C-alpha positions as semicolon CSV with decimal commas, in nm:
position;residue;x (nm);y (nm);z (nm)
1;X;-0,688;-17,656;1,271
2;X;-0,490;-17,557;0,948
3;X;-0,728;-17,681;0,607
4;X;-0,556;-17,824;0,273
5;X;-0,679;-17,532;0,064
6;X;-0,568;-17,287;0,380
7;X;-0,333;-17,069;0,193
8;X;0,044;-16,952;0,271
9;X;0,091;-16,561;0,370
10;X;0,257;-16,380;0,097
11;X;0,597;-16,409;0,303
12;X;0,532;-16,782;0,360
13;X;0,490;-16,827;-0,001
14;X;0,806;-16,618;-0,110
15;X;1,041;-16,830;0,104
16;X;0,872;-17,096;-0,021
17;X;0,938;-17,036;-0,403
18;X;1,257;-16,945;-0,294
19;X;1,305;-17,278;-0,142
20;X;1,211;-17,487;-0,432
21;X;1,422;-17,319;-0,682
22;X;1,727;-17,324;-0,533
23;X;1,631;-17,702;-0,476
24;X;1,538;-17,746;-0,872
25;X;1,858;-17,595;-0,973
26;X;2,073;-17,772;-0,737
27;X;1,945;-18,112;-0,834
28;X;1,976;-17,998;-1,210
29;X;1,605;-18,133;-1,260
30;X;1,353;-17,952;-1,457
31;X;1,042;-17,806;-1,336
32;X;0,804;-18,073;-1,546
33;X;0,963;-18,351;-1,354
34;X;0,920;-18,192;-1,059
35;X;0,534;-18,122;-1,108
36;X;0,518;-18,464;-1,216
37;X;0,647;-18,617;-0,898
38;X;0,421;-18,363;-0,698
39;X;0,128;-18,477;-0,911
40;X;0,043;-18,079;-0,989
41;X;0,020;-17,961;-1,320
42;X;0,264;-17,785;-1,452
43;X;0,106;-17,442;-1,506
44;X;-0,030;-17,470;-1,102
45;X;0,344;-17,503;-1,035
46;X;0,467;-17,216;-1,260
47;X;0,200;-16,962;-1,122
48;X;0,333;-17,027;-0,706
49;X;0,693;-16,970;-0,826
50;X;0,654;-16,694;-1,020
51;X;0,444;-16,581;-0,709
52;X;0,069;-16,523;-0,931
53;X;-0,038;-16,728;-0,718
54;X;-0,033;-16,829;-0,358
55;X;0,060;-17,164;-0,185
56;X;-0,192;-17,365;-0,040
57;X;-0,110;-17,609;0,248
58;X;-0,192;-17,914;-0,013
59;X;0,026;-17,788;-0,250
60;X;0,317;-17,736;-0,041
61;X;0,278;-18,070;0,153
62;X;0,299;-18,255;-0,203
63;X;0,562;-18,027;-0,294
64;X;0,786;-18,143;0,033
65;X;0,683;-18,483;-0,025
66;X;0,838;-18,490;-0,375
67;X;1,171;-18,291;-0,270
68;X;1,196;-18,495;0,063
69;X;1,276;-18,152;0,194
70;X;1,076;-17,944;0,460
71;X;0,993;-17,616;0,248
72;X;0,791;-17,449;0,550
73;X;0,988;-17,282;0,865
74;X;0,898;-17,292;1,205
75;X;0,757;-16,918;1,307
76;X;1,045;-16,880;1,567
77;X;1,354;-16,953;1,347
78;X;1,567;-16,763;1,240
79;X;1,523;-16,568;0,933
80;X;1,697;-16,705;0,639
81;X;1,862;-16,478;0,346
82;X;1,746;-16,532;0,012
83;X;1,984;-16,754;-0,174
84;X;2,181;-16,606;-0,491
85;X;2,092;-16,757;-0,808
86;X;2,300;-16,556;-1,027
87;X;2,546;-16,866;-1,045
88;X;2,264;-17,094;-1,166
89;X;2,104;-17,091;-1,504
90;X;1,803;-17,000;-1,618
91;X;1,515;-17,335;-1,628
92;X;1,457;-17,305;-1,970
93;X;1,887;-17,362;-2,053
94;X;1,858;-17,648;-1,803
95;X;1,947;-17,498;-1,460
96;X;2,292;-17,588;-1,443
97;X;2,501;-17,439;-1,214
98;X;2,823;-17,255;-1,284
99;X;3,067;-17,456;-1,100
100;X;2,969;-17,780;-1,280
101;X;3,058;-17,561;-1,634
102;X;3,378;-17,407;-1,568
103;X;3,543;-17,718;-1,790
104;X;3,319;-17,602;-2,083
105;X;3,460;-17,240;-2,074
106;X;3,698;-17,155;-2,326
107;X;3,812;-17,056;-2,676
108;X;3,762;-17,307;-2,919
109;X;3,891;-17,412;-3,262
110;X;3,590;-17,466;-3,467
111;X;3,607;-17,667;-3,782
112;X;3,306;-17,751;-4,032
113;X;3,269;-17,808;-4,384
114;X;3,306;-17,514;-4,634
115;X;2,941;-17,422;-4,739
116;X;3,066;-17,286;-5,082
117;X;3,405;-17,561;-5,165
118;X;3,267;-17,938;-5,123
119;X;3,650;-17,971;-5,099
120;X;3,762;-17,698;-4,812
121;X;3,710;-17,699;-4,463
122;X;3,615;-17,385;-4,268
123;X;3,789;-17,264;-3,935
124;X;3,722;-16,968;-3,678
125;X;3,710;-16,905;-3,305
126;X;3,491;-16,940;-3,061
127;X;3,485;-16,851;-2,715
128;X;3,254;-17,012;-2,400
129;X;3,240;-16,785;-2,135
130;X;3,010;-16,719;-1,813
131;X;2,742;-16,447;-1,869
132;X;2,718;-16,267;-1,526
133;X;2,416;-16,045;-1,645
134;X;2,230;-16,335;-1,776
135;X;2,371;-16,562;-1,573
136;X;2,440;-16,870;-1,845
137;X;2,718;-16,965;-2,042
138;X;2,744;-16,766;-2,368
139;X;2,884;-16,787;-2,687
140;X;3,027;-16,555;-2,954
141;X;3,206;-16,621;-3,289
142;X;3,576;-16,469;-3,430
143;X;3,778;-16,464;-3,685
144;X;3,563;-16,554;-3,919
145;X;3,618;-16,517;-4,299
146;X;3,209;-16,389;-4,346
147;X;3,284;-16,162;-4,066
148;X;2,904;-16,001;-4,120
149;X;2,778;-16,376;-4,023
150;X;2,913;-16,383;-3,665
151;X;2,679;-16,562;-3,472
152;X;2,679;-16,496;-3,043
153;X;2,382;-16,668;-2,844
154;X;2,324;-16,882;-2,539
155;X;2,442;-17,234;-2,444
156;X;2,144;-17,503;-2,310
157;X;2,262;-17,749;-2,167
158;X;1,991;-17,960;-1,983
159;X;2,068;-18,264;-1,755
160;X;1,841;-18,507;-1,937
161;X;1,981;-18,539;-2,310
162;X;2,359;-18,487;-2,207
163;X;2,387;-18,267;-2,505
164;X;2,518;-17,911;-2,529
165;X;2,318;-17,654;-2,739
166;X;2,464;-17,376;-2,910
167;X;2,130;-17,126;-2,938
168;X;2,148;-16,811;-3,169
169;X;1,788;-16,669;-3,151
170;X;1,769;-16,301;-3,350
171;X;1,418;-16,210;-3,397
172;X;1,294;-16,554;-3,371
173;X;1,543;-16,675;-3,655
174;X;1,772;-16,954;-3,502
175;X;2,086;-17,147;-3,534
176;X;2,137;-17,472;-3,334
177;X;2,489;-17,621;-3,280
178;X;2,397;-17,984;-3,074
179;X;2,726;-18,113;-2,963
180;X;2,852;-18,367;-2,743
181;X;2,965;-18,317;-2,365
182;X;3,362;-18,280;-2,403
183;X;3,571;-18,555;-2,440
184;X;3,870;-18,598;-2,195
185;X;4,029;-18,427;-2,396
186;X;3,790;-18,086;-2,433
187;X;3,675;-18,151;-2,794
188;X;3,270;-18,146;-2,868
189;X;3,162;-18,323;-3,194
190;X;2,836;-18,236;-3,287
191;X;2,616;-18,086;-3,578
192;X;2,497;-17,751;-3,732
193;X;2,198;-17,635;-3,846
194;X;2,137;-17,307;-3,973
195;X;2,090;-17,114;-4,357
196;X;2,292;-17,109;-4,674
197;X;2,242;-16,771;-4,819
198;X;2,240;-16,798;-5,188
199;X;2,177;-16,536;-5,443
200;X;1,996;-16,268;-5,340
201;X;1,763;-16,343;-5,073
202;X;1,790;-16,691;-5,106
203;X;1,781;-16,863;-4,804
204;X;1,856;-17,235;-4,775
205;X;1,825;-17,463;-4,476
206;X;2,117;-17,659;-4,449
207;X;2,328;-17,928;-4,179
208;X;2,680;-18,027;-4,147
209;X;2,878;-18,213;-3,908
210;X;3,085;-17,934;-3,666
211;X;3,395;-17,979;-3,432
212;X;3,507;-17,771;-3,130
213;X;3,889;-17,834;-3,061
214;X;4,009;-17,665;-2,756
215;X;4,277;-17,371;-2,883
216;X;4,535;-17,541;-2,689
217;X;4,531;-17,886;-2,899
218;X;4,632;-17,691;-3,220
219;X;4,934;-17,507;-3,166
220;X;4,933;-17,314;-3,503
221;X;4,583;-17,285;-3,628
222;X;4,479;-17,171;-3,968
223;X;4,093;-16,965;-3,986
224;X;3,907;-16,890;-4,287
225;X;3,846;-17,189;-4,596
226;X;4,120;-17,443;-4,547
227;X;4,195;-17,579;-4,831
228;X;4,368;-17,940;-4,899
229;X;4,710;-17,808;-4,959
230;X;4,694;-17,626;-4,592
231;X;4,906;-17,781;-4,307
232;X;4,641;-17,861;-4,057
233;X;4,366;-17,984;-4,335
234;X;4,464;-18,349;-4,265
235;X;4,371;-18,311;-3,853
236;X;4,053;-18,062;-3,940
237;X;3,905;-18,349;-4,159
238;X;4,008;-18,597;-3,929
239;X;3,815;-18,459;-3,669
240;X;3,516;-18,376;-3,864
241;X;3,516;-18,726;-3,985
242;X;3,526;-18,880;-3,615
243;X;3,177;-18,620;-3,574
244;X;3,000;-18,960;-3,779
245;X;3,205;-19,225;-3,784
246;X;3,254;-19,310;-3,368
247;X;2,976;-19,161;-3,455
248;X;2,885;-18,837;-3,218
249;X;2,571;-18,752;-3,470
250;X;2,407;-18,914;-3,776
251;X;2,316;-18,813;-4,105
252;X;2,044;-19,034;-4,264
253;X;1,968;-19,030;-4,635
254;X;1,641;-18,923;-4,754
Protein backbone atom coordinates (compact mmCIF):
# COMPACT_ATOMS: atom_id res chain seq x y z
CA UNK A 1 0.00 0.00 0.00
CA UNK A 2 1.79 3.10 -1.60
CA UNK A 3 2.46 5.98 1.57
CA UNK A 4 2.16 9.93 0.91
CA UNK A 5 5.85 10.51 1.63
CA UNK A 6 6.60 7.11 -0.63
CA UNK A 7 8.84 8.67 -3.13
CA UNK A 8 8.87 8.55 -7.16
CA UNK A 9 11.91 6.45 -8.84
CA UNK A 10 14.30 8.73 -10.45
CA UNK A 11 12.59 7.85 -13.94
CA UNK A 12 9.13 8.43 -12.40
CA UNK A 13 10.23 11.74 -11.27
CA UNK A 14 11.94 12.84 -14.64
CA UNK A 15 8.74 12.23 -16.64
CA UNK A 16 7.16 13.83 -14.11
CA UNK A 17 9.07 17.25 -14.25
CA UNK A 18 8.86 16.79 -17.70
CA UNK A 19 5.17 16.67 -17.50
CA UNK A 20 4.61 19.75 -15.55
CA UNK A 21 6.71 21.99 -17.58
CA UNK A 22 5.50 21.46 -20.71
CA UNK A 23 2.06 21.98 -18.86
CA UNK A 24 3.40 25.47 -17.19
CA UNK A 25 4.54 26.69 -20.46
CA UNK A 26 1.62 25.72 -22.41
CA UNK A 27 -0.82 27.42 -20.10
CA UNK A 28 1.63 30.52 -20.07
CA UNK A 29 1.31 30.46 -16.11
CA UNK A 30 4.19 30.97 -13.88
CA UNK A 31 5.62 28.56 -11.54
CA UNK A 32 4.49 30.76 -8.21
CA UNK A 33 0.94 30.38 -9.27
CA UNK A 34 1.29 27.06 -9.80
CA UNK A 35 2.84 26.26 -6.26
CA UNK A 36 0.22 28.36 -4.99
CA UNK A 37 -2.65 26.35 -6.33
CA UNK A 38 -0.72 23.09 -5.23
CA UNK A 39 -0.36 24.63 -1.78
CA UNK A 40 3.69 23.77 -1.93
CA UNK A 41 6.11 26.29 -1.47
CA UNK A 42 7.74 27.53 -4.04
CA UNK A 43 11.34 26.43 -3.39
CA UNK A 44 9.76 22.53 -2.71
CA UNK A 45 8.49 23.01 -6.28
CA UNK A 46 11.72 24.38 -7.84
CA UNK A 47 13.97 21.58 -6.25
CA UNK A 48 11.49 18.38 -8.03
CA UNK A 49 11.80 20.21 -11.40
CA UNK A 50 15.12 20.93 -11.45
CA UNK A 51 15.31 17.18 -10.30
CA UNK A 52 17.42 18.01 -6.54
CA UNK A 53 14.93 16.51 -5.32
CA UNK A 54 12.61 13.61 -5.70
CA UNK A 55 8.73 13.43 -5.96
CA UNK A 56 6.83 12.15 -3.27
CA UNK A 57 3.35 10.59 -3.87
CA UNK A 58 1.79 13.77 -1.81
CA UNK A 59 3.44 16.05 -3.82
CA UNK A 60 2.53 14.74 -7.06
CA UNK A 61 -1.16 14.03 -6.11
CA UNK A 62 -1.46 17.93 -5.20
CA UNK A 63 0.44 18.65 -8.16
CA UNK A 64 -2.31 16.69 -10.51
CA UNK A 65 -4.94 18.09 -8.52
CA UNK A 66 -3.92 21.69 -9.37
CA UNK A 67 -3.18 20.93 -13.24
CA UNK A 68 -6.37 18.68 -13.49
CA UNK A 69 -3.95 16.53 -15.41
CA UNK A 70 -2.75 12.90 -14.53
CA UNK A 71 1.20 13.48 -14.29
CA UNK A 72 1.89 9.66 -13.34
CA UNK A 73 1.78 6.76 -16.20
CA UNK A 74 0.52 3.49 -15.90
CA UNK A 75 3.76 0.92 -15.76
CA UNK A 76 2.53 -0.81 -19.04
CA UNK A 77 2.15 2.24 -21.38
CA UNK A 78 3.87 3.11 -23.74
CA UNK A 79 6.92 5.10 -23.33
CA UNK A 80 6.51 8.68 -24.11
CA UNK A 81 9.40 10.99 -25.80
CA UNK A 82 10.44 13.89 -23.98
CA UNK A 83 8.73 16.94 -25.31
CA UNK A 84 10.93 19.81 -27.04
CA UNK A 85 10.99 22.96 -25.25
CA UNK A 86 13.27 24.80 -27.40
CA UNK A 87 10.08 26.66 -28.85
CA UNK A 88 9.04 27.80 -25.35
CA UNK A 89 10.70 30.42 -23.27
CA UNK A 90 12.53 30.36 -20.48
CA UNK A 91 10.10 30.84 -16.82
CA UNK A 92 11.83 33.68 -15.77
CA UNK A 93 10.82 35.74 -19.55
CA UNK A 94 7.34 34.38 -18.91
CA UNK A 95 7.17 31.00 -20.74
CA UNK A 96 5.63 32.05 -23.80
CA UNK A 97 5.68 30.01 -26.57
CA UNK A 98 7.00 30.86 -30.00
CA UNK A 99 4.00 30.51 -32.08
CA UNK A 100 1.98 32.99 -29.95
CA UNK A 101 5.17 35.67 -30.80
CA UNK A 102 5.69 35.39 -34.36
CA UNK A 103 3.45 38.88 -34.69
CA UNK A 104 6.08 40.55 -32.40
CA UNK A 105 9.03 39.61 -34.74
CA UNK A 106 10.34 42.22 -36.79
CA UNK A 107 12.38 45.34 -37.55
CA UNK A 108 11.18 48.25 -35.98
CA UNK A 109 11.34 52.05 -36.33
CA UNK A 110 12.23 53.30 -32.98
CA UNK A 111 11.62 56.88 -32.06
CA UNK A 112 12.42 58.63 -28.55
CA UNK A 113 13.37 61.91 -27.45
CA UNK A 114 16.93 63.27 -28.18
CA UNK A 115 18.85 62.96 -24.81
CA UNK A 116 21.19 65.92 -25.78
CA UNK A 117 18.40 68.49 -28.09
CA UNK A 118 15.11 69.03 -25.83
CA UNK A 119 13.99 69.92 -29.40
CA UNK A 120 15.11 66.69 -31.70
CA UNK A 121 13.82 63.41 -31.79
CA UNK A 122 16.06 60.33 -32.08
CA UNK A 123 15.51 57.36 -34.63
CA UNK A 124 17.28 53.86 -35.24
CA UNK A 125 16.41 50.24 -35.93
CA UNK A 126 15.55 47.59 -34.17
CA UNK A 127 15.00 44.14 -34.95
CA UNK A 128 12.76 41.24 -32.86
CA UNK A 129 13.78 38.04 -33.79
CA UNK A 130 13.54 34.30 -32.35
CA UNK A 131 16.72 33.19 -30.45
CA UNK A 132 17.04 29.41 -31.30
CA UNK A 133 20.08 28.95 -28.85
CA UNK A 134 18.33 30.63 -26.07
CA UNK A 135 15.23 29.94 -27.13
CA UNK A 136 13.39 33.62 -26.48
CA UNK A 137 12.79 36.45 -28.52
CA UNK A 138 15.81 38.79 -28.76
CA UNK A 139 16.61 42.11 -29.48
CA UNK A 140 19.48 44.10 -31.02
CA UNK A 141 19.85 47.82 -31.97
CA UNK A 142 21.08 49.54 -35.64
CA UNK A 143 21.74 52.35 -37.14
CA UNK A 144 22.26 54.22 -34.46
CA UNK A 145 23.98 57.66 -34.44
CA UNK A 146 26.09 56.59 -30.84
CA UNK A 147 26.89 53.48 -32.64
CA UNK A 148 29.27 52.44 -29.40
CA UNK A 149 25.76 52.50 -27.34
CA UNK A 150 24.03 49.65 -29.21
CA UNK A 151 22.11 47.90 -26.83
CA UNK A 152 21.01 43.80 -27.73
CA UNK A 153 19.25 41.82 -24.79
CA UNK A 154 16.23 39.63 -24.17
CA UNK A 155 12.47 40.28 -24.48
CA UNK A 156 10.08 39.21 -21.15
CA UNK A 157 7.08 39.06 -21.84
CA UNK A 158 4.97 37.41 -19.01
CA UNK A 159 1.20 36.58 -19.30
CA UNK A 160 0.16 38.47 -16.16
CA UNK A 161 1.08 42.31 -16.77
CA UNK A 162 0.42 42.18 -20.67
CA UNK A 163 3.52 44.20 -21.03
CA UNK A 164 6.57 43.55 -23.21
CA UNK A 165 10.09 44.05 -21.66
CA UNK A 166 12.98 45.02 -23.51
CA UNK A 167 15.98 43.56 -20.99
CA UNK A 168 19.69 44.63 -21.63
CA UNK A 169 21.58 43.04 -18.64
CA UNK A 170 25.70 43.54 -19.13
CA UNK A 171 27.37 42.74 -15.98
CA UNK A 172 24.41 43.36 -13.91
CA UNK A 173 23.97 46.98 -15.45
CA UNK A 174 20.42 47.15 -17.12
CA UNK A 175 18.22 48.91 -19.51
CA UNK A 176 14.41 48.34 -19.44
CA UNK A 177 12.19 49.27 -22.45
CA UNK A 178 8.28 48.41 -20.94
CA UNK A 179 6.06 48.70 -23.89
CA UNK A 180 2.68 47.90 -24.76
CA UNK A 181 1.42 44.61 -26.61
CA UNK A 182 1.15 45.86 -30.40
CA UNK A 183 -1.57 47.68 -31.56
CA UNK A 184 -3.49 46.39 -34.69
CA UNK A 185 -1.46 48.03 -36.33
CA UNK A 186 2.20 46.59 -34.93
CA UNK A 187 3.25 49.77 -33.05
CA UNK A 188 4.36 49.37 -29.11
CA UNK A 189 4.26 52.63 -27.05
CA UNK A 190 6.02 52.33 -24.04
CA UNK A 191 8.94 53.88 -21.87
CA UNK A 192 12.78 53.82 -21.41
CA UNK A 193 14.84 53.68 -18.70
CA UNK A 194 18.41 53.55 -18.80
CA UNK A 195 21.74 56.24 -18.24
CA UNK A 196 22.64 59.61 -19.62
CA UNK A 197 26.35 59.65 -19.83
CA UNK A 198 27.57 63.06 -19.11
CA UNK A 199 31.05 64.31 -18.80
CA UNK A 200 33.40 62.00 -17.99
CA UNK A 201 32.11 59.24 -16.04
CA UNK A 202 29.06 60.79 -15.29
CA UNK A 203 26.34 58.62 -15.24
CA UNK A 204 22.74 59.82 -14.99
CA UNK A 205 19.58 57.81 -14.57
CA UNK A 206 17.15 59.00 -16.84
CA UNK A 207 13.27 58.02 -18.56
CA UNK A 208 11.58 58.98 -21.68
CA UNK A 209 8.59 57.97 -23.45
CA UNK A 210 9.76 55.38 -26.59
CA UNK A 211 7.85 54.23 -29.79
CA UNK A 212 8.32 51.08 -31.93
CA UNK A 213 6.75 51.67 -35.49
CA UNK A 214 6.85 48.64 -37.61
CA UNK A 215 9.48 49.49 -40.74
CA UNK A 216 6.70 48.98 -43.04
CA UNK A 217 4.43 52.05 -41.71
CA UNK A 218 7.26 54.55 -42.65
CA UNK A 219 8.12 54.22 -46.11
CA UNK A 220 11.18 56.60 -46.05
CA UNK A 221 12.60 56.73 -42.60
CA UNK A 222 15.16 59.14 -41.35
CA UNK A 223 17.82 57.59 -38.23
CA UNK A 224 20.04 59.58 -36.17
CA UNK A 225 18.67 63.22 -34.25
CA UNK A 226 15.68 64.36 -36.23
CA UNK A 227 15.43 67.59 -36.09
CA UNK A 228 12.12 69.88 -36.62
CA UNK A 229 12.90 70.86 -40.12
CA UNK A 230 13.12 66.88 -41.09
CA UNK A 231 10.21 65.39 -43.15
CA UNK A 232 9.00 62.71 -40.86
CA UNK A 233 9.51 64.93 -37.44
CA UNK A 234 5.77 65.79 -37.48
CA UNK A 235 4.66 61.69 -37.41
CA UNK A 236 7.85 60.80 -34.93
CA UNK A 237 6.41 63.37 -32.37
CA UNK A 238 3.08 62.42 -33.06
CA UNK A 239 3.66 59.09 -32.05
CA UNK A 240 5.74 59.79 -29.12
CA UNK A 241 3.07 62.07 -27.95
CA UNK A 242 0.21 59.28 -28.25
CA UNK A 243 3.05 57.12 -25.74
CA UNK A 244 1.13 59.67 -22.78
CA UNK A 245 -1.62 61.15 -23.99
CA UNK A 246 -4.11 57.81 -24.92
CA UNK A 247 -1.91 57.36 -22.55
CA UNK A 248 0.25 53.88 -22.98
CA UNK A 249 2.61 55.05 -19.81
CA UNK A 250 2.66 57.94 -17.30
CA UNK A 251 5.03 60.33 -16.15
CA UNK A 252 4.19 61.81 -12.70
CA UNK A 253 5.83 64.95 -11.36
CA UNK A 254 7.88 64.81 -8.36
Amino acid sequence: MPTPDQQLSAEQSRQVAETIREEIARRRMSRQALAEQAKLSLSTLEKVLGGRRPFTLATTVRLEQALGVSLRKAPSAAPVAAPVNGDVAPDGLGSYVRRAVTRIEGTYLTVRPSFGDREAIYAYRTEIFWDETASCLAFREGERLDAEYSQFGEVAMPNESGFIYLVTNRHGQHRLITVCRPRNTGEMYGIITTLLAGRGSLLTPIAASIAFLPIKLVPSPTLGRISPDDANYALYREHLRRTTEEPFAMFLPG
